[in-house]
Short mmCIF file of C-alpha atoms and ligand atoms in Angstrom, two decimals:
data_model
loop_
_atom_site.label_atom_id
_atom_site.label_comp_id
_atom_site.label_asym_id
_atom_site.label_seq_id
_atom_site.Cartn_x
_atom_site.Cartn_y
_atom_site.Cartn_z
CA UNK A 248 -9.56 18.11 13.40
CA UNK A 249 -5.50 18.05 14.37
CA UNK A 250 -3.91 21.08 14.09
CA UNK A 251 0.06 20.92 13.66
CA UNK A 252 2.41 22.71 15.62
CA UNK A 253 5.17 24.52 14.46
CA UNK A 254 7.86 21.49 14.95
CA UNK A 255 7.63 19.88 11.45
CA UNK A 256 11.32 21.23 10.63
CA UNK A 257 13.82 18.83 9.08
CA UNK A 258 16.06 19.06 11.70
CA UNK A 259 13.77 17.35 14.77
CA UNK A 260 13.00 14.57 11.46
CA UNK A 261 16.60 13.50 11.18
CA UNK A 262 17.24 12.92 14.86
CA UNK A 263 14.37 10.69 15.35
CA UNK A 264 14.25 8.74 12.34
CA UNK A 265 18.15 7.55 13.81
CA UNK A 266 16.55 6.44 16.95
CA UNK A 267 14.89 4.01 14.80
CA UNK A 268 16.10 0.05 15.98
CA UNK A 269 16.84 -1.91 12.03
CA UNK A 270 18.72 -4.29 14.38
CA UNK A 271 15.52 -7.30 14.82
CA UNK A 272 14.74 -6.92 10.90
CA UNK A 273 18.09 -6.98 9.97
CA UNK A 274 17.75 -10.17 12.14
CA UNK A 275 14.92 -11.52 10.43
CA UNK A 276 15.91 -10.87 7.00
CA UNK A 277 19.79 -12.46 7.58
CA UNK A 278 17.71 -15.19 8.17
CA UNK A 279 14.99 -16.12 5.82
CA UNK A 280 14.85 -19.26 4.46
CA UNK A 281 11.44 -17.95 2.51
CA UNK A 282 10.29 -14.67 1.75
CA UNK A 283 6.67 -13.10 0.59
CA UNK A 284 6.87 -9.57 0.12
CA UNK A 285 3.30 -7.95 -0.11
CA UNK A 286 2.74 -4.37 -1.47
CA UNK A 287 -0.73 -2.69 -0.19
CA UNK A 288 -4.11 -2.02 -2.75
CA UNK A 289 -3.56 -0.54 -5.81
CA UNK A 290 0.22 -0.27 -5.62
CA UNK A 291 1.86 2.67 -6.83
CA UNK A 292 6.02 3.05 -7.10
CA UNK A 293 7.03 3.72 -3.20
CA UNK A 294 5.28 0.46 -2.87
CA UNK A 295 6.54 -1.65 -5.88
CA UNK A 296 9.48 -0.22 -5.97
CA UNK A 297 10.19 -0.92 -2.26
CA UNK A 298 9.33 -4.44 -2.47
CA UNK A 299 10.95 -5.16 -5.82
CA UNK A 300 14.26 -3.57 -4.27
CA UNK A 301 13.93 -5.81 -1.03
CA UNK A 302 13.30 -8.73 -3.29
CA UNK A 303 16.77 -7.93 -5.37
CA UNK A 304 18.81 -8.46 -2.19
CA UNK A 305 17.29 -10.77 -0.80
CA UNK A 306 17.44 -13.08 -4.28
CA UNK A 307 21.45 -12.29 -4.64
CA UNK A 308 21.38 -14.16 -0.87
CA UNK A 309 19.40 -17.33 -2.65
CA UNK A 310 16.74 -16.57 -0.20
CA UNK A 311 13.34 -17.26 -2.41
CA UNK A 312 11.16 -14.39 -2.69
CA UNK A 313 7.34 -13.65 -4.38
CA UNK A 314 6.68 -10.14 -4.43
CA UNK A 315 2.69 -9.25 -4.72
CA UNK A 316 -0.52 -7.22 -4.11
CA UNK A 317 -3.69 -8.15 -4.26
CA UNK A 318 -5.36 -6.20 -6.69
CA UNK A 319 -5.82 -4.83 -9.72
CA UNK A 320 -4.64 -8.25 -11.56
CA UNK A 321 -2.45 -6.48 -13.35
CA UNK A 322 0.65 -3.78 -12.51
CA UNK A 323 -0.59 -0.41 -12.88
CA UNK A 324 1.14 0.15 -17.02
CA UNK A 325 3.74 2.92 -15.50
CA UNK A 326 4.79 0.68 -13.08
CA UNK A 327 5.67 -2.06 -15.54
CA UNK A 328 8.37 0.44 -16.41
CA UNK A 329 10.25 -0.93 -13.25
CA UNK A 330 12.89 -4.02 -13.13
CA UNK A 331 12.26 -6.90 -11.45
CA UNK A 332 9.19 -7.12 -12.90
CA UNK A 333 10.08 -11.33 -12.95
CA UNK A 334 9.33 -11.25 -8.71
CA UNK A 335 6.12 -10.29 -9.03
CA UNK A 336 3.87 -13.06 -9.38
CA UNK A 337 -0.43 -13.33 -8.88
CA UNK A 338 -1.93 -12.48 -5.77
CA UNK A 339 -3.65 -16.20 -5.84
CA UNK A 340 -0.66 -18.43 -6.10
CA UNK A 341 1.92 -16.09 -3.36
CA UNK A 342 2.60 -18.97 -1.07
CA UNK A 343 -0.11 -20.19 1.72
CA UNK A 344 2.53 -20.51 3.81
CA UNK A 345 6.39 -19.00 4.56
CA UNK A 346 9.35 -17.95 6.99
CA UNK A 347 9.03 -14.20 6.46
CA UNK A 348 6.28 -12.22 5.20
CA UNK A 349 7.12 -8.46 4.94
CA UNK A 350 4.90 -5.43 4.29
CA UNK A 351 5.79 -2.39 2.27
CA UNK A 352 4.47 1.04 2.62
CA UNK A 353 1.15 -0.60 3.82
CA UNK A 354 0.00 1.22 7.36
CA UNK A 355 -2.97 -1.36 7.87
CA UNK A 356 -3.83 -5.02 7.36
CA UNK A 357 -6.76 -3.48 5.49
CA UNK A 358 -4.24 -2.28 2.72
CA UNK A 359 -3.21 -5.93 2.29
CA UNK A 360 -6.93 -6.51 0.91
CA UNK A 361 -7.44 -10.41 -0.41
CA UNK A 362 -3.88 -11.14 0.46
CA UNK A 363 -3.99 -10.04 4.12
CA UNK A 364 -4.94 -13.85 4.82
CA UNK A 365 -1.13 -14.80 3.89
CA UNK A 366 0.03 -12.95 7.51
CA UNK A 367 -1.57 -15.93 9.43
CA UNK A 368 0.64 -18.53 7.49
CA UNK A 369 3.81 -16.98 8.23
CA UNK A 370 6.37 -17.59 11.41
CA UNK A 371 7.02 -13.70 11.38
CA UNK A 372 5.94 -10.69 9.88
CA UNK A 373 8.07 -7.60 9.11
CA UNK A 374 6.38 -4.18 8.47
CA UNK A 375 8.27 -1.76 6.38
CA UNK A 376 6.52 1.51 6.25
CA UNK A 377 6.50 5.35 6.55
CA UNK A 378 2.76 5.93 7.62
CA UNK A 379 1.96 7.81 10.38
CA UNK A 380 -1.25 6.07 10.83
CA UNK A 381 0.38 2.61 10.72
CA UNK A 382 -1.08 0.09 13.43
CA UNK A 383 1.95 -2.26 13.92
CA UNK A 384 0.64 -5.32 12.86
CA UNK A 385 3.52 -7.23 12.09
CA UNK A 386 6.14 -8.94 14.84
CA UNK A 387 8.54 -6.61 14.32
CA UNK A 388 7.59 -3.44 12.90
CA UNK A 389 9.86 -0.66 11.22
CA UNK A 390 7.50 2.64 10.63
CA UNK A 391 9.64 5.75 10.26
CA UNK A 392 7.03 7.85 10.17
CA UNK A 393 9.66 10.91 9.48
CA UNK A 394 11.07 9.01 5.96
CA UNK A 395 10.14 10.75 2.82
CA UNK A 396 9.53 7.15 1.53
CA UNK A 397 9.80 3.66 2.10
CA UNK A 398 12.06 3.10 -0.31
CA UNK A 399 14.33 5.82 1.89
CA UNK A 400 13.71 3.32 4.60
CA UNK A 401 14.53 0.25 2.32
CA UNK A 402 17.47 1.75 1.48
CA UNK A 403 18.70 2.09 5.00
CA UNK A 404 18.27 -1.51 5.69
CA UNK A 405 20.24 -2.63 2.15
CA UNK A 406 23.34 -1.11 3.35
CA UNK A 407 23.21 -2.81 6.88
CA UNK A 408 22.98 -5.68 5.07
CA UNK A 409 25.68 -5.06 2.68
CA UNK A 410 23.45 -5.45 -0.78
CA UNK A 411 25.16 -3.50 -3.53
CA UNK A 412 22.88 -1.22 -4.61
CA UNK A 413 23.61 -1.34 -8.26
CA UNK A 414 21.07 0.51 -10.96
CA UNK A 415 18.62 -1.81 -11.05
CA UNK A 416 18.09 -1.80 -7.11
CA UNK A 417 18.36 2.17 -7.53
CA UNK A 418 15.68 2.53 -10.16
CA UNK A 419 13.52 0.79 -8.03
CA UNK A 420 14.37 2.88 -4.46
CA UNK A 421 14.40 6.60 -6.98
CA UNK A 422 11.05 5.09 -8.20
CA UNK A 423 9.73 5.29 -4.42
CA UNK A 424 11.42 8.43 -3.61
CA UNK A 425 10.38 10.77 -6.41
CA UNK A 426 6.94 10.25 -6.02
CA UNK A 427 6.59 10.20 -2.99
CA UNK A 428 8.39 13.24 -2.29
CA UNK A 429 6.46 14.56 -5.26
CA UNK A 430 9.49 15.20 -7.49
CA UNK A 431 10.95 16.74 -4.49
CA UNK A 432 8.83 19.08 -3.14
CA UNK A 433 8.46 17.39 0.13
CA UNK A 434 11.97 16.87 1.07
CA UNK A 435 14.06 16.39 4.20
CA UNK A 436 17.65 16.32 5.29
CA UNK A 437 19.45 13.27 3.41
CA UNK A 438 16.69 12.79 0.89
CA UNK A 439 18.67 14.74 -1.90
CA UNK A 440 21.79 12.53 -0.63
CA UNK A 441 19.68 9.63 -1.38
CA UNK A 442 18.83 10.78 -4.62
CA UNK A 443 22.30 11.80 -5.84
CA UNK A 444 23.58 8.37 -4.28
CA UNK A 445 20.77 6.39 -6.43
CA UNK A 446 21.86 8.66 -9.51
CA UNK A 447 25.65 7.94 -9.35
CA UNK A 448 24.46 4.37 -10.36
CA UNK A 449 23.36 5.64 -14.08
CA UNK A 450 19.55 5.61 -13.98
CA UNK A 451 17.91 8.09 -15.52
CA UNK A 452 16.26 9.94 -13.45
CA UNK A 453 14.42 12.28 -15.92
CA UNK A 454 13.08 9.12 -17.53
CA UNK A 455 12.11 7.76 -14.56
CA UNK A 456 10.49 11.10 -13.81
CA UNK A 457 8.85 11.44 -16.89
CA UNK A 458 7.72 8.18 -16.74
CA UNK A 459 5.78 7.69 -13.60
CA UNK A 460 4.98 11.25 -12.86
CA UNK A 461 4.46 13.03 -16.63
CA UNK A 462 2.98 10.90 -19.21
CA UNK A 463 -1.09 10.89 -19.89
CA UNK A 464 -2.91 9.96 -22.90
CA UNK A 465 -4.60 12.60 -24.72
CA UNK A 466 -7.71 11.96 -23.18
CA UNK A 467 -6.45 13.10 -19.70
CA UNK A 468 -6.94 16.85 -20.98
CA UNK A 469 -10.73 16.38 -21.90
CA UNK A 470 -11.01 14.36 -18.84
CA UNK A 471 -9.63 17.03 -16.65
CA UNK A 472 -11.60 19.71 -17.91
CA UNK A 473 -14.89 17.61 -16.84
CA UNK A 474 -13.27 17.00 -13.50
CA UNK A 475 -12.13 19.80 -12.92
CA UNK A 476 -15.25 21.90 -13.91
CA UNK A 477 -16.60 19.93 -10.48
CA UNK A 478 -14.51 21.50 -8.47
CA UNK A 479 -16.27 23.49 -5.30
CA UNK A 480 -14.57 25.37 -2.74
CA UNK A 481 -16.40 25.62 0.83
CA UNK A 482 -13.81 28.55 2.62
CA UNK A 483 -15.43 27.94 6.19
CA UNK A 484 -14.33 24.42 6.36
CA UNK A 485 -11.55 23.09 8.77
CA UNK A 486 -12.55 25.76 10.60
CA UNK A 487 -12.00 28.52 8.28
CA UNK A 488 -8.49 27.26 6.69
CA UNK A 489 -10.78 26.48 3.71
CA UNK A 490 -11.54 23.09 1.41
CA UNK A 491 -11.41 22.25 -2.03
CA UNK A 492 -12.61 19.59 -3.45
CA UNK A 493 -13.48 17.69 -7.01
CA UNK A 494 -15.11 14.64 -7.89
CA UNK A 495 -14.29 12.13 -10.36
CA UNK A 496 -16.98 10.04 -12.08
CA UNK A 497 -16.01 6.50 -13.55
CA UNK A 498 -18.33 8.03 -16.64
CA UNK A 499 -15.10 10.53 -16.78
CA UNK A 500 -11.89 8.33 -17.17
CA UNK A 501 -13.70 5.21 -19.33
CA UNK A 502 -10.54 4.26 -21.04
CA UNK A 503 -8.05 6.03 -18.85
CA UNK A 504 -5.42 4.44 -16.51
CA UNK A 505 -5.54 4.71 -13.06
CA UNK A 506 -2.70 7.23 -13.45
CA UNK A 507 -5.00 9.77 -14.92
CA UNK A 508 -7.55 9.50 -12.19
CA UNK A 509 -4.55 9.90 -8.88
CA UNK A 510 -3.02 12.97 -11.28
CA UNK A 511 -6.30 15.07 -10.45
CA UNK A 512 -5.16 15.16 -6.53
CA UNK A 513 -2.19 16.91 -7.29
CA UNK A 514 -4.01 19.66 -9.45
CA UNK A 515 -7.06 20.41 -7.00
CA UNK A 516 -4.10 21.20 -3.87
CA UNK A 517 -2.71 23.97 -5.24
CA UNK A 518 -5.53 26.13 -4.64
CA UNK A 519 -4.32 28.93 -2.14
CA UNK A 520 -7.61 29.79 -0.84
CA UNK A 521 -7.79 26.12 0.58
CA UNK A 522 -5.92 24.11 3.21
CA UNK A 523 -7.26 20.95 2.80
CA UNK A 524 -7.85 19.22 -1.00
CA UNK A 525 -9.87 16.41 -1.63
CA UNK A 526 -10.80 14.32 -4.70
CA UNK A 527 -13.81 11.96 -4.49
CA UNK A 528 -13.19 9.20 -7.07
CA UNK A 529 -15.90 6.74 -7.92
CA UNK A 530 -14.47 3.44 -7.20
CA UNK A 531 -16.45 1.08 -10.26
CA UNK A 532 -19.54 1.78 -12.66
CA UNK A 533 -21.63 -1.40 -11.24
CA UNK A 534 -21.26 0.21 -7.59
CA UNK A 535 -21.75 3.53 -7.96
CA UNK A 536 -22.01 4.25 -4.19
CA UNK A 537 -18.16 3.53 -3.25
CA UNK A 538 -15.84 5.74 -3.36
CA UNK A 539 -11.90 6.07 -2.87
CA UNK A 540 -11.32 9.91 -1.40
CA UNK A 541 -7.65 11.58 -1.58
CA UNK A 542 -6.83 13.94 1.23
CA UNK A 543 -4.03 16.40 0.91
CA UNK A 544 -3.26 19.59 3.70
CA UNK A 545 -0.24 21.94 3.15
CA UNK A 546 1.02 22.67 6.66
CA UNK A 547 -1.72 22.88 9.17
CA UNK A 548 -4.35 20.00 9.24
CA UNK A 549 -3.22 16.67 10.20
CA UNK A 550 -4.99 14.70 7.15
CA UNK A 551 -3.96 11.04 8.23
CA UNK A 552 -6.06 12.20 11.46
CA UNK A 553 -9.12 13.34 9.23
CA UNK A 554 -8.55 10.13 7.08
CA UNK A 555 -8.66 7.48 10.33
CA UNK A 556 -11.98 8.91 11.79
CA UNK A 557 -13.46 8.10 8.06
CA UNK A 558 -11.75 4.88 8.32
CA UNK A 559 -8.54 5.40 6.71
CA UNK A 560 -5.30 6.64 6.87
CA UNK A 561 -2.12 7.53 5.48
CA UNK A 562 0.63 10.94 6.80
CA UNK A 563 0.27 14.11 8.06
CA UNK A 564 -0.45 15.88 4.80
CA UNK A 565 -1.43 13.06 2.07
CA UNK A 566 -4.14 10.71 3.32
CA UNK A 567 -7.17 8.96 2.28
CA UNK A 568 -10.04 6.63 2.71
CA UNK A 569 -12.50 4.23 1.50
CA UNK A 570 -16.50 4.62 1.83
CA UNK A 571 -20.38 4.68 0.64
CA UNK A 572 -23.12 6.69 0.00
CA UNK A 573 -23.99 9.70 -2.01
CA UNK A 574 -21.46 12.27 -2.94
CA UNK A 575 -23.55 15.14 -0.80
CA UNK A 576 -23.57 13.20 1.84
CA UNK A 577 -19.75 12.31 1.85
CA UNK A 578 -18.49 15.84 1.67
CA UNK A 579 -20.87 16.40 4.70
CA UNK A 580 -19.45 14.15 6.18
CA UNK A 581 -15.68 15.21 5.44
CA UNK A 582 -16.77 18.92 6.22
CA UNK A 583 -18.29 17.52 10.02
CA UNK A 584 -14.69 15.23 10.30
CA UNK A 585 -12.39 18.74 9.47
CA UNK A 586 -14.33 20.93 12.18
P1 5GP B 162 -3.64 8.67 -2.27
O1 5GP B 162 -4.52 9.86 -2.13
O2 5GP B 162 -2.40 8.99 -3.03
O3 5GP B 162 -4.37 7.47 -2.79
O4 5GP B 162 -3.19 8.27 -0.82
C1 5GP B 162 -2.52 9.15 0.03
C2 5GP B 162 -2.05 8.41 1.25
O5 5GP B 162 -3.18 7.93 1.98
C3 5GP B 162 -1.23 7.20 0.91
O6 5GP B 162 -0.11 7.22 1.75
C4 5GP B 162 -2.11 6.02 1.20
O7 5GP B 162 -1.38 4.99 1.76
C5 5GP B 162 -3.15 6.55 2.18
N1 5GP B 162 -4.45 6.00 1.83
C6 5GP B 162 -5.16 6.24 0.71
N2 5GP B 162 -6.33 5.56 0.71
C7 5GP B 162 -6.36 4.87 1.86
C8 5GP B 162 -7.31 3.96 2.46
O8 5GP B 162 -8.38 3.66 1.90
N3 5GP B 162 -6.97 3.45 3.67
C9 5GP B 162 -5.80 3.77 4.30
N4 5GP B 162 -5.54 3.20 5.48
N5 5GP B 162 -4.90 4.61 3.78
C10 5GP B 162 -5.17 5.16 2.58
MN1 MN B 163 4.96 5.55 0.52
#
């Protein structure tokens, strides 16, 4: 297990993320001729609304651009709320070949899933991301692992290149940055600039809010109370800083969006008597061994740490993984990995 030090203060974040050099993607991007932009596995609105933002200024230049993801097939329903929606096209026909792909908000070629076969066909790669446990697999990589979002990071790069940000561009960048900073809970120096700046456009940011963050069927209630009723807390785990944990059945969201099922996370973590959260969630019915496990910490364990010895990844505090085998034997195995 990583412990964190004390240094996590805003003020160390804003003088590295300025050491940051935008100069050889600013490069790259000034001159596309073609441009795939791939968002990672399951996309949610960092991710989108990073790559749909990217793909507005870049299509005001006449540069062509195919945003995608390989799977599901279809955009998660809150996400549809975004604009742009007309870049995104299916994972099979995004172009075998092309000048520029980029990456958003994806710290692995693993989060590229069916579509990570498209890096191969390209004559560079740009990686746009904020994950601490990105691998820099592109030819130029920009991972700021200090940005509250990648949209924050997007952002950075659309002024260098002069894009007007107008409201659609911002709906897409406030998309990123309010859920990823968790309606602003996890917030740095500049990210409330950003936000204002976005605003000033005339989204709405409630909407947007309310949208992506604060809508659920009915069902999510009865849902939640079965989930939730799993819940165990083990207080001698990560060596006595305490887990919680809950596990999701597919039996327990038939019907329910994706949406439901990544809202649990965000319940489960505000237990006090627990550092660490987790939420197993049963990947499919038909494979009832796999599993997609949410990690969240509030200021001591280094999660994205946890998350890479299980085989995944993701930052400090907010992390995850994919894996097999019988739930018992999977919180053993998270309990052993936190010691
Ligand atoms: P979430 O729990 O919201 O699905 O994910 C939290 C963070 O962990 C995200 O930043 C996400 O990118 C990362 N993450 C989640 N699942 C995986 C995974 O299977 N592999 C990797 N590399 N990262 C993951
Ligand atoms: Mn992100």
């Amino acid at each position: 297990m990583t412990v964190l030090g004390p240094s996590h203060d805003g003020v160390e974040h804003a003088s590295r993320c300025s050491d940051l050099d935008l100069a050889p993607a600013l490069a790259a991007l000034e001159a596309a001729t073609s441009v795939t932009i791939l968002c990672h596995v399951q996309p949610d609105a960092d991710s989108l609304g990073s790559g749909l933002a990217l793909a507005y200024a870049l299509s005001r230049r006449s540069v062509p651009v195919q945003v995608s993801f390989a799977e599901p097939a279809e955009l998660p329903q809150s996400l549809r709320s975004l604009p742009g929606r007309d870049f995104v096209v299916p994972a099979e026909i995004v172009a075998d070949e092309v000048d520029l792909l980029v990456t958003v908000d994806c710290g692995s070629v693993a989060r590229l899933g069916a579509l990570a076969d498209r890096l191969k066909g390209a004559h560079q790669t740009l990686v746009i991301d904020h994950h601490r446990s990105n691998t820099r697999f592109g030819s130029i990589n920009i991972v700021d692992e200090t940005a509250e979002s990648t949209a924050s990071v997007i952002a950075r790069i659309l002024d260098l290149l002069g894009t007007d940000v107008d409201s659609d561009i911002a709906h897409c960048l406030y998309a990123g940055l309010v859920t990823d900073t968790g309606s602003f809970r996890w917030v740095r120096p500049g990210t409330h600039r950003l936000a204002d700046r976005l605003l000033a456009t005339g989204i709405d940011g409630a909407r947007i809010a309310r949208t992506l963050l604060d809508t659920h069927p009915f069902g999510w209630l009865p849902m939640l109370a079965k989930v939730l009723d799993t819940a165990e807390l083990v207080p001698d785990a990560a060596r006595g800083a305490g887990l919680v944990y809950a596990v999701v059945r597919r039996s327990d969201v038939d019907g329910l969006r994706s949406e439901e099922v990544e809202s649990v996370i965000d319940i489960v973590r505000t237990t006090t008597e627990a550092e660490v959260a987790a939420v197993f969630k049963e990947a499919a019915a038909d494979s009832d061994e796999r599993w997609s496990v949410s990690l969240r910490s509030k200021e001591l364990v280094d999660v994205s740490a946890v998350a890479i010895s299980l085989g995944g990844g993701g930052h400090s505090f907010a992390a995850g993984y994919t894996t097999n085998g019988p739930i018992e034997d999977l919180v053993s195995s998270l309990v052993a990995a936190l010691a």
